[in-house]
GROMACS .gro file of C-alpha atoms in nm:
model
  448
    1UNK     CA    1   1.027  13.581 -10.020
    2UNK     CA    2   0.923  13.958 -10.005
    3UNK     CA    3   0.789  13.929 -10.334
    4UNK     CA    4   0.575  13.683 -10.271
    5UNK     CA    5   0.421  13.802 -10.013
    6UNK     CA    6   0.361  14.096 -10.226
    7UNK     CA    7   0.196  13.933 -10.489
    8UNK     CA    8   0.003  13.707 -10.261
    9UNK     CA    9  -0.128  14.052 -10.070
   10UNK     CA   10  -0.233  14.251 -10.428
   11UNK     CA   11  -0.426  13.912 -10.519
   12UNK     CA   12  -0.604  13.901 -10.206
   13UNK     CA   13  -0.687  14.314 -10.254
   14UNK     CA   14  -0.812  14.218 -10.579
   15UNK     CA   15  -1.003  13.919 -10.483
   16UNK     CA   16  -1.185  14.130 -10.197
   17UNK     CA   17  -1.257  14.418 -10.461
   18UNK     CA   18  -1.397  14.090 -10.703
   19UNK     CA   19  -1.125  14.211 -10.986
   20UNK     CA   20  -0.985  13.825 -11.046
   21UNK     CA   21  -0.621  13.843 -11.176
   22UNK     CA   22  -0.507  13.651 -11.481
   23UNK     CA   23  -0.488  13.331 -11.531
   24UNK     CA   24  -0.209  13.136 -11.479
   25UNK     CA   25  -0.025  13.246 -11.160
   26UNK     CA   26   0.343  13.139 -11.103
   27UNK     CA   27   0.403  13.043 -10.710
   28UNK     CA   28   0.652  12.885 -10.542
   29UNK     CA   29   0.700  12.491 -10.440
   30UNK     CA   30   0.672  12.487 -10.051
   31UNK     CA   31   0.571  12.154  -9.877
   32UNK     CA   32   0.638  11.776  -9.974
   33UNK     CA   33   0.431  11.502  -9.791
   34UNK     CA   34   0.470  11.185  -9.912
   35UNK     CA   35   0.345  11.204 -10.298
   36UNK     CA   36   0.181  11.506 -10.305
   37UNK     CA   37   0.378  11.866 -10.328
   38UNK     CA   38   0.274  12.220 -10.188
   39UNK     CA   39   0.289  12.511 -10.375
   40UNK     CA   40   0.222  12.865 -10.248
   41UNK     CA   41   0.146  13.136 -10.487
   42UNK     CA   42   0.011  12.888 -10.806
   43UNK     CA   43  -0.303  12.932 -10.946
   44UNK     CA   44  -0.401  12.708 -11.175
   45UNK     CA   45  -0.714  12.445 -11.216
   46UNK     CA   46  -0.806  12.128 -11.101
   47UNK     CA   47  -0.647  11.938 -11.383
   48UNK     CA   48  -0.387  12.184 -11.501
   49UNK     CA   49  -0.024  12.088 -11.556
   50UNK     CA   50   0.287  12.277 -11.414
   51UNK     CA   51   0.633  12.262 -11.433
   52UNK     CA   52   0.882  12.255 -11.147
   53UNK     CA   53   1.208  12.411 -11.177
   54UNK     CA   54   1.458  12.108 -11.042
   55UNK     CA   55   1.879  12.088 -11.050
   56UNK     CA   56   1.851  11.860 -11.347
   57UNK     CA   57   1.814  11.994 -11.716
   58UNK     CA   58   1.447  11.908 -11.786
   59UNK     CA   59   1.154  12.070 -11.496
   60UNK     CA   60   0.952  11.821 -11.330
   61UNK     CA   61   0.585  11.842 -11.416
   62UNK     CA   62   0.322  11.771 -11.256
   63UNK     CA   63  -0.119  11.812 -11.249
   64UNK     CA   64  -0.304  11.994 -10.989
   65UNK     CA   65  -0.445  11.713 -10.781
   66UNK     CA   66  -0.644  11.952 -10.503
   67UNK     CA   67  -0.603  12.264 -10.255
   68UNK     CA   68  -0.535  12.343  -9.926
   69UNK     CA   69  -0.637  12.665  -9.837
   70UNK     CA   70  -0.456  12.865 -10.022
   71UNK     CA   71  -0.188  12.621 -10.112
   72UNK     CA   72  -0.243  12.420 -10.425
   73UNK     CA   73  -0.178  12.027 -10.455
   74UNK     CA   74   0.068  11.864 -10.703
   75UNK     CA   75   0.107  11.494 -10.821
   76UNK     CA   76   0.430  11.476 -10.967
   77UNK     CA   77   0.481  11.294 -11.304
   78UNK     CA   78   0.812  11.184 -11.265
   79UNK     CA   79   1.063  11.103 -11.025
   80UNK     CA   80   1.132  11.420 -10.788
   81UNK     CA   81   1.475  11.382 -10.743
   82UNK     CA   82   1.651  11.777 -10.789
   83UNK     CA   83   1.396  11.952 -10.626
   84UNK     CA   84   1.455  12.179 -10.387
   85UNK     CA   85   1.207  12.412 -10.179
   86UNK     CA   86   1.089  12.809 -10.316
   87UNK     CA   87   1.158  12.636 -10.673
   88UNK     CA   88   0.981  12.773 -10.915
   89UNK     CA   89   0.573  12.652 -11.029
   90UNK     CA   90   0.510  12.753 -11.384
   91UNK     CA   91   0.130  12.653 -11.487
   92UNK     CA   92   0.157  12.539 -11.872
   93UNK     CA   93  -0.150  12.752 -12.053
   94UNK     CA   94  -0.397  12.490 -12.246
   95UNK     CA   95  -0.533  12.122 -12.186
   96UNK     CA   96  -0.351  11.784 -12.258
   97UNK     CA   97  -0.334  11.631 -12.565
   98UNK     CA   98  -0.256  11.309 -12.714
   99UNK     CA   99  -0.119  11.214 -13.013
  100UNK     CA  100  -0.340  11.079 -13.363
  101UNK     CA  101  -0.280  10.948 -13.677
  102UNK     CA  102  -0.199  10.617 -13.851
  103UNK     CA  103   0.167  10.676 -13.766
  104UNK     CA  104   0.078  10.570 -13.473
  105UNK     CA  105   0.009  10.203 -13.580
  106UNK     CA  106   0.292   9.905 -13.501
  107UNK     CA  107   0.419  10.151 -13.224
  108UNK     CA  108   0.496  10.118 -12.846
  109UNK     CA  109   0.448  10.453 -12.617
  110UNK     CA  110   0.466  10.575 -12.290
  111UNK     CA  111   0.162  10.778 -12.086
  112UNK     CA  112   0.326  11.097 -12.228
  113UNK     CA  113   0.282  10.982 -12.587
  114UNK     CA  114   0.640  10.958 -12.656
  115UNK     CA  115   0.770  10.626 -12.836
  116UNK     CA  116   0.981  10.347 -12.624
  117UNK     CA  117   1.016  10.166 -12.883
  118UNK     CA  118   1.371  10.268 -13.038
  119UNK     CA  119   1.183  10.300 -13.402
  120UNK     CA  120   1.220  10.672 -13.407
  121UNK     CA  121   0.988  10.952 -13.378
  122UNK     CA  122   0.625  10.946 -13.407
  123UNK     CA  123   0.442  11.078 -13.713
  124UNK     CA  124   0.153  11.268 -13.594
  125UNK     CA  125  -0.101  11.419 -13.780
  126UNK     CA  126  -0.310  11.577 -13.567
  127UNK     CA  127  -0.340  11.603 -13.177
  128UNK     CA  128  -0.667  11.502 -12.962
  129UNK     CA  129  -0.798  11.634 -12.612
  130UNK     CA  130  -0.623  11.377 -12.359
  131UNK     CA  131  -0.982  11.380 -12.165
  132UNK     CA  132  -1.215  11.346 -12.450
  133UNK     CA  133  -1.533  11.507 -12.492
  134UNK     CA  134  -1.845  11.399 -12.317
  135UNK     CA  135  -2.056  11.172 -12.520
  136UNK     CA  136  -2.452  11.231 -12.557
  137UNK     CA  137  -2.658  10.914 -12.478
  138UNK     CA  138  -2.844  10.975 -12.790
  139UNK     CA  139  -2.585  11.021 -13.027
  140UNK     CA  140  -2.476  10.659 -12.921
  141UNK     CA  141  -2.579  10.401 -13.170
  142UNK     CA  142  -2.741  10.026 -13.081
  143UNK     CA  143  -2.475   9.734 -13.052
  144UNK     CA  144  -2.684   9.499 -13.232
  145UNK     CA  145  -2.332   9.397 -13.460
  146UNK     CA  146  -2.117   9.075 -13.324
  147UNK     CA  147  -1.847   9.141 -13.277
  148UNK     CA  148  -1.586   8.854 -13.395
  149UNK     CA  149  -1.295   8.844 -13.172
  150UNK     CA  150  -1.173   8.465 -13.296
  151UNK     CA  151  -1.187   8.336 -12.965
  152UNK     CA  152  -1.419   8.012 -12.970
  153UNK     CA  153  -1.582   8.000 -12.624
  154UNK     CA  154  -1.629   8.390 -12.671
  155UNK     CA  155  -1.795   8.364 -13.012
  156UNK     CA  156  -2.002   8.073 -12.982
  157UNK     CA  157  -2.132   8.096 -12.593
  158UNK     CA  158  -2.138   8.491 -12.496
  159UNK     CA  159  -2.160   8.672 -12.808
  160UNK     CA  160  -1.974   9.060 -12.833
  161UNK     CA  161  -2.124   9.299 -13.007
  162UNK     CA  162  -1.939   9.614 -13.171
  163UNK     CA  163  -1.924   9.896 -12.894
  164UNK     CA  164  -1.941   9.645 -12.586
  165UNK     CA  165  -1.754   9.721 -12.270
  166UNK     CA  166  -1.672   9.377 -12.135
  167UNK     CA  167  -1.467   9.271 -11.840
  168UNK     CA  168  -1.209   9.016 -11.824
  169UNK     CA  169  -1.227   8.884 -11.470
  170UNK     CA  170  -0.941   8.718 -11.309
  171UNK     CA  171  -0.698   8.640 -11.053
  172UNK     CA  172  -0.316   8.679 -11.106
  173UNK     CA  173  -0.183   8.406 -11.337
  174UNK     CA  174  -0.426   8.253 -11.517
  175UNK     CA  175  -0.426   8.350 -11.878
  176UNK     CA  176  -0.544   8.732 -11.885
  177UNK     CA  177  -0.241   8.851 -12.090
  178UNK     CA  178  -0.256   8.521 -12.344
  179UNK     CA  179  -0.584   8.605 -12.387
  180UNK     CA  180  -0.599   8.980 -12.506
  181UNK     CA  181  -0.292   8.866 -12.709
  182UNK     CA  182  -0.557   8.650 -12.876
  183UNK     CA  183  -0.818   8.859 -12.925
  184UNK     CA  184  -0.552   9.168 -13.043
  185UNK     CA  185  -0.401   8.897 -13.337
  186UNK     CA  186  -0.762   8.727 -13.433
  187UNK     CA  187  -1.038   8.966 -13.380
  188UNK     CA  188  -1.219   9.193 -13.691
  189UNK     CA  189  -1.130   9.512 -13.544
  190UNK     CA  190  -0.902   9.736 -13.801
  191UNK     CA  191  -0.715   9.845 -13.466
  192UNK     CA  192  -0.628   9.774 -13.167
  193UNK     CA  193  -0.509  10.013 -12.899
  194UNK     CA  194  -0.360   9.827 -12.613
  195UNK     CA  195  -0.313  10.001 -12.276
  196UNK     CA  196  -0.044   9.829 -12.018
  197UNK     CA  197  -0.105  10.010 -11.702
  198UNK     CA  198   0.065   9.930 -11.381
  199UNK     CA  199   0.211   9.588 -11.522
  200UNK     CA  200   0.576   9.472 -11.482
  201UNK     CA  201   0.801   9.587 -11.704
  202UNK     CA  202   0.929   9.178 -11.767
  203UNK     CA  203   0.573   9.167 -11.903
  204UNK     CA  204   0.507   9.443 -12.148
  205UNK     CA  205   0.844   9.294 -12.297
  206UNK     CA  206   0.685   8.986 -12.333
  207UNK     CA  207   0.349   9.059 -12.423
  208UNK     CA  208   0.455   9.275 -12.692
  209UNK     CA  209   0.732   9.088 -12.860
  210UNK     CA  210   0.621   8.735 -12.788
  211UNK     CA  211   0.267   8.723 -12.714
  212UNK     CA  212   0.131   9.001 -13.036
  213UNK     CA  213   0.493   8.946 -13.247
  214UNK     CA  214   0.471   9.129 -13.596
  215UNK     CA  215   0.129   9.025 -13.688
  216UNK     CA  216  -0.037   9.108 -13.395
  217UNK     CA  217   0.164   9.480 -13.383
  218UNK     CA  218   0.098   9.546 -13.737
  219UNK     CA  219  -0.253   9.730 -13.684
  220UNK     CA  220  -0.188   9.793 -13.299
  221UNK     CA  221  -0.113  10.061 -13.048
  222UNK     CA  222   0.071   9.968 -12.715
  223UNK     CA  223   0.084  10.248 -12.426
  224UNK     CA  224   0.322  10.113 -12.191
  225UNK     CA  225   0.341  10.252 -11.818
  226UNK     CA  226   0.490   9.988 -11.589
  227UNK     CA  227   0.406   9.958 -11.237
  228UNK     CA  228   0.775  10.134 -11.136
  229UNK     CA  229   0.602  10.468 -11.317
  230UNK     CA  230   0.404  10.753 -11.064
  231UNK     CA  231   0.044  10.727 -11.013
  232UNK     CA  232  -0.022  11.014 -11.211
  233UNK     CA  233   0.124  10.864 -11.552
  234UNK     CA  234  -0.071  10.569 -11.467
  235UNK     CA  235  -0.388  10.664 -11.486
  236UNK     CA  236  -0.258  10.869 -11.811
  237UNK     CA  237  -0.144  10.588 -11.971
  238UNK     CA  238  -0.520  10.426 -11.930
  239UNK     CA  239  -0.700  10.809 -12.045
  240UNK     CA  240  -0.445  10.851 -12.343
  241UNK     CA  241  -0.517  10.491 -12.475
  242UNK     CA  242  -0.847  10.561 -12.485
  243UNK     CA  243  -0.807  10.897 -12.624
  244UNK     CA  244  -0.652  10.720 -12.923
  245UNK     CA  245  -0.949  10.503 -12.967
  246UNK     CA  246  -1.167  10.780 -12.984
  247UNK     CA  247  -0.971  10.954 -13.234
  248UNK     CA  248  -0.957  10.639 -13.509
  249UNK     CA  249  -1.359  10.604 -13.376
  250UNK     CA  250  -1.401  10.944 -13.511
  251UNK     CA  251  -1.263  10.827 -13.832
  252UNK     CA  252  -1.512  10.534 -13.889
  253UNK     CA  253  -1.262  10.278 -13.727
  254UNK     CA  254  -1.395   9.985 -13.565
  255UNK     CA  255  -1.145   9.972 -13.248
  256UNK     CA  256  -1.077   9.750 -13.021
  257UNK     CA  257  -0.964   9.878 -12.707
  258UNK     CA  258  -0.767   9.672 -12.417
  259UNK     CA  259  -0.677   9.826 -12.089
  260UNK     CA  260  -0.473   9.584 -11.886
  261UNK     CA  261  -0.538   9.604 -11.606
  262UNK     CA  262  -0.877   9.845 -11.492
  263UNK     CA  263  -0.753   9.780 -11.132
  264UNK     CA  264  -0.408   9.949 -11.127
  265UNK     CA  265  -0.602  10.249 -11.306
  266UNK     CA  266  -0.801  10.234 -10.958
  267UNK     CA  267  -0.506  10.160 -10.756
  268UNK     CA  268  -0.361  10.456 -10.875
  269UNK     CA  269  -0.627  10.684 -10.834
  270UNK     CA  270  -0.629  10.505 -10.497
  271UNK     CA  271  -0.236  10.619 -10.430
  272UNK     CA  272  -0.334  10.987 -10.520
  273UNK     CA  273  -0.725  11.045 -10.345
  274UNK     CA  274  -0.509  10.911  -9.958
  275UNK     CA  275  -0.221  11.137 -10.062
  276UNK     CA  276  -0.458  11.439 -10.090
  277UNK     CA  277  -0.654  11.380  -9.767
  278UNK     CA  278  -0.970  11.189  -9.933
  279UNK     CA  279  -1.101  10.952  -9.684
  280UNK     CA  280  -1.050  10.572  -9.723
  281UNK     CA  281  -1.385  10.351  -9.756
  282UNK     CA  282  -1.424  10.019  -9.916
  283UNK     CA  283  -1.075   9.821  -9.862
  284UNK     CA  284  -0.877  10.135  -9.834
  285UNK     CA  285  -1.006  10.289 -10.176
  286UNK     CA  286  -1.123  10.656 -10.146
  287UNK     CA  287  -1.469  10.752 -10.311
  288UNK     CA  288  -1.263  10.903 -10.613
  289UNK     CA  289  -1.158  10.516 -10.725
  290UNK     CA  290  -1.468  10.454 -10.770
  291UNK     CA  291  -1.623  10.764 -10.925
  292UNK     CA  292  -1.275  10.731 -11.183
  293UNK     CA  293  -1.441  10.403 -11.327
  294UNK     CA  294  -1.713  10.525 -11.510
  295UNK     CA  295  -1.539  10.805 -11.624
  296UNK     CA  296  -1.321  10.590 -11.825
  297UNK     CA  297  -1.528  10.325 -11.983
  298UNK     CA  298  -1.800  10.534 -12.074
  299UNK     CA  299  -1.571  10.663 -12.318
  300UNK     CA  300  -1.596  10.327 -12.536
  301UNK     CA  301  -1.903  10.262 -12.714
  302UNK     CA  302  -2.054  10.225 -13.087
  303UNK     CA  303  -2.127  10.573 -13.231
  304UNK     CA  304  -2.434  10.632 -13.489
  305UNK     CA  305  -2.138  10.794 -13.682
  306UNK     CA  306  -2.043  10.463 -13.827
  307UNK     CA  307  -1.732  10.398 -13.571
  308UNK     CA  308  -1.729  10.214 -13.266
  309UNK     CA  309  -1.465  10.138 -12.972
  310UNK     CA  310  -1.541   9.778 -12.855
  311UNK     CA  311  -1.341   9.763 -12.497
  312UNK     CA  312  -1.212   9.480 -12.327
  313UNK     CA  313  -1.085   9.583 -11.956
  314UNK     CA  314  -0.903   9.304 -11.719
  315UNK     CA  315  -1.030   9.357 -11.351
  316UNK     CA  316  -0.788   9.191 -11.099
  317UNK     CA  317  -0.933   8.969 -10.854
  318UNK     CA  318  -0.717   9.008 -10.510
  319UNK     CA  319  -0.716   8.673 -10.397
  320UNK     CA  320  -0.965   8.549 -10.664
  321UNK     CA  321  -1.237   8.680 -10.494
  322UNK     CA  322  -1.483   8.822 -10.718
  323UNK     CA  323  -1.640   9.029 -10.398
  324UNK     CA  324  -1.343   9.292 -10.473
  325UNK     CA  325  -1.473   9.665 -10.440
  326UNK     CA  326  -1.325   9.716 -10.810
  327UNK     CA  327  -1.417   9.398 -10.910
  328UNK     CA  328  -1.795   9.463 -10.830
  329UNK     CA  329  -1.802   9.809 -10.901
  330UNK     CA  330  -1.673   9.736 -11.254
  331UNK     CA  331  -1.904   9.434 -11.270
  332UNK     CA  332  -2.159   9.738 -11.261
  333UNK     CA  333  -2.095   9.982 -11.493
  334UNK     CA  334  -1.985   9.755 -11.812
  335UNK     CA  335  -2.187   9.557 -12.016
  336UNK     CA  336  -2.053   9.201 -11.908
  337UNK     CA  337  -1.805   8.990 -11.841
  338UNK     CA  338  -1.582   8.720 -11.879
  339UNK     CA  339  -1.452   8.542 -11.580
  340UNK     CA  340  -1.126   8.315 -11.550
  341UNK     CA  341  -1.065   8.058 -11.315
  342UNK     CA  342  -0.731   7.916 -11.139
  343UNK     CA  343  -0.910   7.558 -11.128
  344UNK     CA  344  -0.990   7.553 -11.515
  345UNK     CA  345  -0.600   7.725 -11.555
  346UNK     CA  346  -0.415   7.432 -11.333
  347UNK     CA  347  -0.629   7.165 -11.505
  348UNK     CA  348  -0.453   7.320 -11.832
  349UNK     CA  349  -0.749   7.440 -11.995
  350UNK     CA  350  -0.704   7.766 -12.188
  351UNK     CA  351  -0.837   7.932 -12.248
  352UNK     CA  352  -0.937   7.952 -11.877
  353UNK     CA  353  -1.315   8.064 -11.930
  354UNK     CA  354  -1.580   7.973 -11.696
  355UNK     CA  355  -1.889   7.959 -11.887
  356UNK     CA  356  -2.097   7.938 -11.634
  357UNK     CA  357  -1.998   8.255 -11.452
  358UNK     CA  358  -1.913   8.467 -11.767
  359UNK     CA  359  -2.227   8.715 -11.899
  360UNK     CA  360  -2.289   8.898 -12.227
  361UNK     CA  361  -2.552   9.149 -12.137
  362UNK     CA  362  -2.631   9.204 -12.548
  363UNK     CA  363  -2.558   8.858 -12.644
  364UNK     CA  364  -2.963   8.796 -12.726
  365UNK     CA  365  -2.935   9.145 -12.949
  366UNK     CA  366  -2.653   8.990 -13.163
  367UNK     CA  367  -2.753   8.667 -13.213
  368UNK     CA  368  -3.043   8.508 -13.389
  369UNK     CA  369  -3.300   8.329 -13.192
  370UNK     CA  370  -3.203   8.005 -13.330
  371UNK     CA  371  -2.841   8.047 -13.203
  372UNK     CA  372  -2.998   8.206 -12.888
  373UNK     CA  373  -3.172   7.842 -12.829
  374UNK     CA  374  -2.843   7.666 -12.897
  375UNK     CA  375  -2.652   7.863 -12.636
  376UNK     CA  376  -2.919   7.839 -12.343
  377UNK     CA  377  -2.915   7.466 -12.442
  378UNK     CA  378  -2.562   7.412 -12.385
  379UNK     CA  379  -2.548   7.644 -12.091
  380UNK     CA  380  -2.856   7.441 -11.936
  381UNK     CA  381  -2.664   7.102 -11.968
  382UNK     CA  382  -2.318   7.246 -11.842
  383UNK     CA  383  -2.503   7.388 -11.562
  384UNK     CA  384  -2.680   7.040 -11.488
  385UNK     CA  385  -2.333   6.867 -11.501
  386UNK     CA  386  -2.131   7.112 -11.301
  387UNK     CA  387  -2.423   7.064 -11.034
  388UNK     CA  388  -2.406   6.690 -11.025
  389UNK     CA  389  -2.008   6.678 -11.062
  390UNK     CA  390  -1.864   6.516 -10.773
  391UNK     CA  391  -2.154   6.293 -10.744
  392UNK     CA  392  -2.060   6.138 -11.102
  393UNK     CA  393  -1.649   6.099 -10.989
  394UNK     CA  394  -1.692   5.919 -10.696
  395UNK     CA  395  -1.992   5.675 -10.898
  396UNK     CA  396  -2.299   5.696 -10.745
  397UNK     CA  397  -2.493   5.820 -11.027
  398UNK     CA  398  -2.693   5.529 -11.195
  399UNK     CA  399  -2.766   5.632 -11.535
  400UNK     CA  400  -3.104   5.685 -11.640
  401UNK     CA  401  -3.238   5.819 -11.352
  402UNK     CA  402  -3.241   6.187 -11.501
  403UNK     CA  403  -3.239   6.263 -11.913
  404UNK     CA  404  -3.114   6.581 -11.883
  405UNK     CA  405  -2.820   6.459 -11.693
  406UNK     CA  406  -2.742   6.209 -11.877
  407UNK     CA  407  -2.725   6.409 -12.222
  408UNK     CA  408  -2.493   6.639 -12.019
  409UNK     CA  409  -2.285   6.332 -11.939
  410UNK     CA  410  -2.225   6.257 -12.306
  411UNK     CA  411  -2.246   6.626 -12.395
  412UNK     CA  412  -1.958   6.744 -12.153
  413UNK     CA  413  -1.641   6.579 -12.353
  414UNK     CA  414  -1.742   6.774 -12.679
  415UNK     CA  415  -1.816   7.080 -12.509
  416UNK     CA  416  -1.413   7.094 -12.310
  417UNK     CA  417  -1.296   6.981 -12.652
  418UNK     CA  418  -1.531   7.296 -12.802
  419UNK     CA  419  -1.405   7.571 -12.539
  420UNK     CA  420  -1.005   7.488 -12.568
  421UNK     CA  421  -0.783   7.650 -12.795
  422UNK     CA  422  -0.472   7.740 -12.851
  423UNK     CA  423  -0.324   8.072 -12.918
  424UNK     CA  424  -0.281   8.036 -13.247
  425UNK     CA  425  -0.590   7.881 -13.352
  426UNK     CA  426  -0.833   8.156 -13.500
  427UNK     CA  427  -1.217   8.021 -13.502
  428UNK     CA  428  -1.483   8.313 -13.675
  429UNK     CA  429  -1.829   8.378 -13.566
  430UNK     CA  430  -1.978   8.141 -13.866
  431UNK     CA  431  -1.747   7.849 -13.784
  432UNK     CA  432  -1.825   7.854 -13.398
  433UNK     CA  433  -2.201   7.861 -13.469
  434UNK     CA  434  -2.195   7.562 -13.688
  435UNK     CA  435  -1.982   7.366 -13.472
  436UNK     CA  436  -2.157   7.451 -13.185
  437UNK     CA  437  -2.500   7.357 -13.345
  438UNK     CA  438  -2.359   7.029 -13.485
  439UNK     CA  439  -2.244   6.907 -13.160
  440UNK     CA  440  -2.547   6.956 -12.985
  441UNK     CA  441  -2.738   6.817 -13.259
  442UNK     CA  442  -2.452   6.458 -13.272
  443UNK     CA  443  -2.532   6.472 -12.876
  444UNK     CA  444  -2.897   6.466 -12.906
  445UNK     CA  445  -2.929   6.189 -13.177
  446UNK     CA  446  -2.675   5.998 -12.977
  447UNK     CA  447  -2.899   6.004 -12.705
  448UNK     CA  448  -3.164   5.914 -12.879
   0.00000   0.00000   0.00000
């Protein structure tokens, strides 16, 4: 303990006499409250990683979270069983890094980048920063390119384009996971990194051997982190996903990215502002949640390089209400989204996508203007009969007393028929357009 008052009195000499000592600082682990340790001693960054001495074999690490006066903050990684107070806080020298390479491909990891997946070890060729590098605005190409992701009510009514962020809106239980696992086995992309963040661990079993099977893992990534997992792996899982997007972006890949789920990433950033003393605002989140967001999906995007990521992020709905801070927040900073309702799910339509409620903000830069007319057509008559519904089951509508109604009347059968599909069906752009355009055109001369 001498000693460490020792050191802690020559740093403070040579902090008043502005000589700043080396960089990084062992200290000693003095203080746990709740999730977040104390050390005394440690200086490292905001960011850094460290490694706690513990009774166990391995150390524990864990990131630099915040300070306290002079004490610095720690978010464990793992589970802190072993440690014991004065243990030892070794700061590891150089940023995080995540693994790259097309041995990744067909694999399942976890936030560190180590496999799960009893296959063996990874082969890696080369290592990218965990963070990524800020992108320039101007170095960021146009997404005027659909982007074909085989799903039929996607394709045909709310166009993608290559580099979109999109969000999949939705309560619990109504198709979100079915869905990506649709998109991951039919769309163009040549890969497809899938981050699982905060799910149960029933699920990623699942979703990975039933829902994507061999086809769908042959060109994908999964990074697994179950809910059981610390905060701090959590939102790695979501930033090392990404960073593997970037790195087969870099190469001229067209990537699709899906980050299951967008609100656990804030959830756990959530868990980890309270525990550092950040003060709660919107439905308990701390201003940190929110500021996390951007920082993430402004990662994805099409690149004037010639690669693109093209993410797809699933926002939770607490309680299907799409008022949710993260929910609206998200609704913000991406570029659309998709939105997926219990009543279409219990009447067994899937997949369950309102239409109605669901936005492409580039879907007019992707599409020609002739398709353009076709979709604001059929959105225009679903409109008029979702309006008008419960007025047409109980009978009081007398036909002919509006045209547009009553083309939506005849029109409504062959567009449920058009926006259902099952998982295994694949429909392309070309095919969607056509049959979209036909039955419009059969619904029209009917009419007439």
């Amino acid at each position: 303990m001498s000693a460490l008052k020792d050191k802690l009195s020559e740093r403070r000499a040579r902090l008043a006499s502005n000589e700043l000592p080396e960089l990084p600082v062992e200290g000693r682990l003095s203080t746990l409250r709740g999730l977040t340790l104390e050390a005394v001693g440690c200086q490292a960054a905001i960011g850094s990683r460290c490694l706690i001495d513990t009774d166990s074999v391995q150390p524990l690490e864990a990131q630099v979270v915040g300070f306290n006066r002079d004490r610095t903050l720690l978010m464990p990684a793992g589970p802190i069983d072993g440690l014991r107070s004065q243990a030892r806080v070794r700061p590891i020298p150089g940023q995080a890094t995540a693994p790259a390479g097309d041995g990744l491909l067909g694999r399942v990891i976890d936030a560190r980048g180590e496999p799960i997946d009893s296959l063996g070890p990874l082969t890696v060729s080369h290592r990218v920063p965990l963070m990524g590098q800020p992108v320039n605005p101007l170095s960021r190409a146009a997404v005027n390119i659909p982007f074909d992701v085989g799903v039929r009510a996607i394709n045909g009514l709310m166009t993608l384009g290559r580099g979109q962020r999109v969000g999949l809106f939705a309560g619990s239980g109504v198709g979100k996971s079915a869905l990506l696992g649709m998109m991951t086995k039919h769309s163009e992309a040549q890969v497809t990194v899938i981050g699982l963040i905060g799910e149960r661990g029933r699920e990623v079993n699942d979703f990975v051997r039933e829902t994507l099977g061999r086809e769908g893992m042959a060109n994908a990534i999964v990074v697994a982190v179950p809910a059981d997992q610390p905060p701090l792996l959590r939102l790695q899982g979501a930033m090392l996903a990404t960073a593997i997007a970037e790195s087969f972006r870099d190469r001229g890949k067209q990537v699709l990215l899906l980050i299951d789920s967008l609100t656990r990433f804030a959830q756990a950033q959530r868990e980890i502002g309270l525990a550092t003393g950040e003060p709660p605002t919107s439905k308990g989140y701390p201003p940190s949640a929110f500021a996390m967001l951007p920082q993430l999906v402004e990662r994805a995007g099409n690149m004037a390089s010639g690669g693109s990521v093209t993410a797809i992020y699933t926002v939770l709905a607490e309680g299907d209400d799409q008022n949710d801070p993260v929910v609206d927040s998200a609704r913000a900073v991406l570029d659309g989204h998709i939105v997926l309702t219990r009543e279409l799910s219990d009447a067994a339509h899937y997949p369950a996508i309102d239409i109605g409620a669901s936005v492409s903000r580039i879907r007019s830069s992707v599409n020609s203007t002739e398709h353009e007319l076709v979709i604001r057509r059929v959105l225009k008559l679903a409109a008029a009969y979702r309006a008008q519904e419960e007025m047409l089951r109980v009978g009081l509508y007398k036909r002919g007393s509006d045209p547009v109604l009553d083309e939506a009347v005849a029109f409504w059968p062959k567009l449920q028929r058009f926006l259902q599909q099952s998982m295994e069906e694949n429909v392309d752009l070309q095919a969607c357009r056509g049959q979209l355009a036909a039955m419009l055109d059969t619904s029209i001369a009917g009419k007439n």
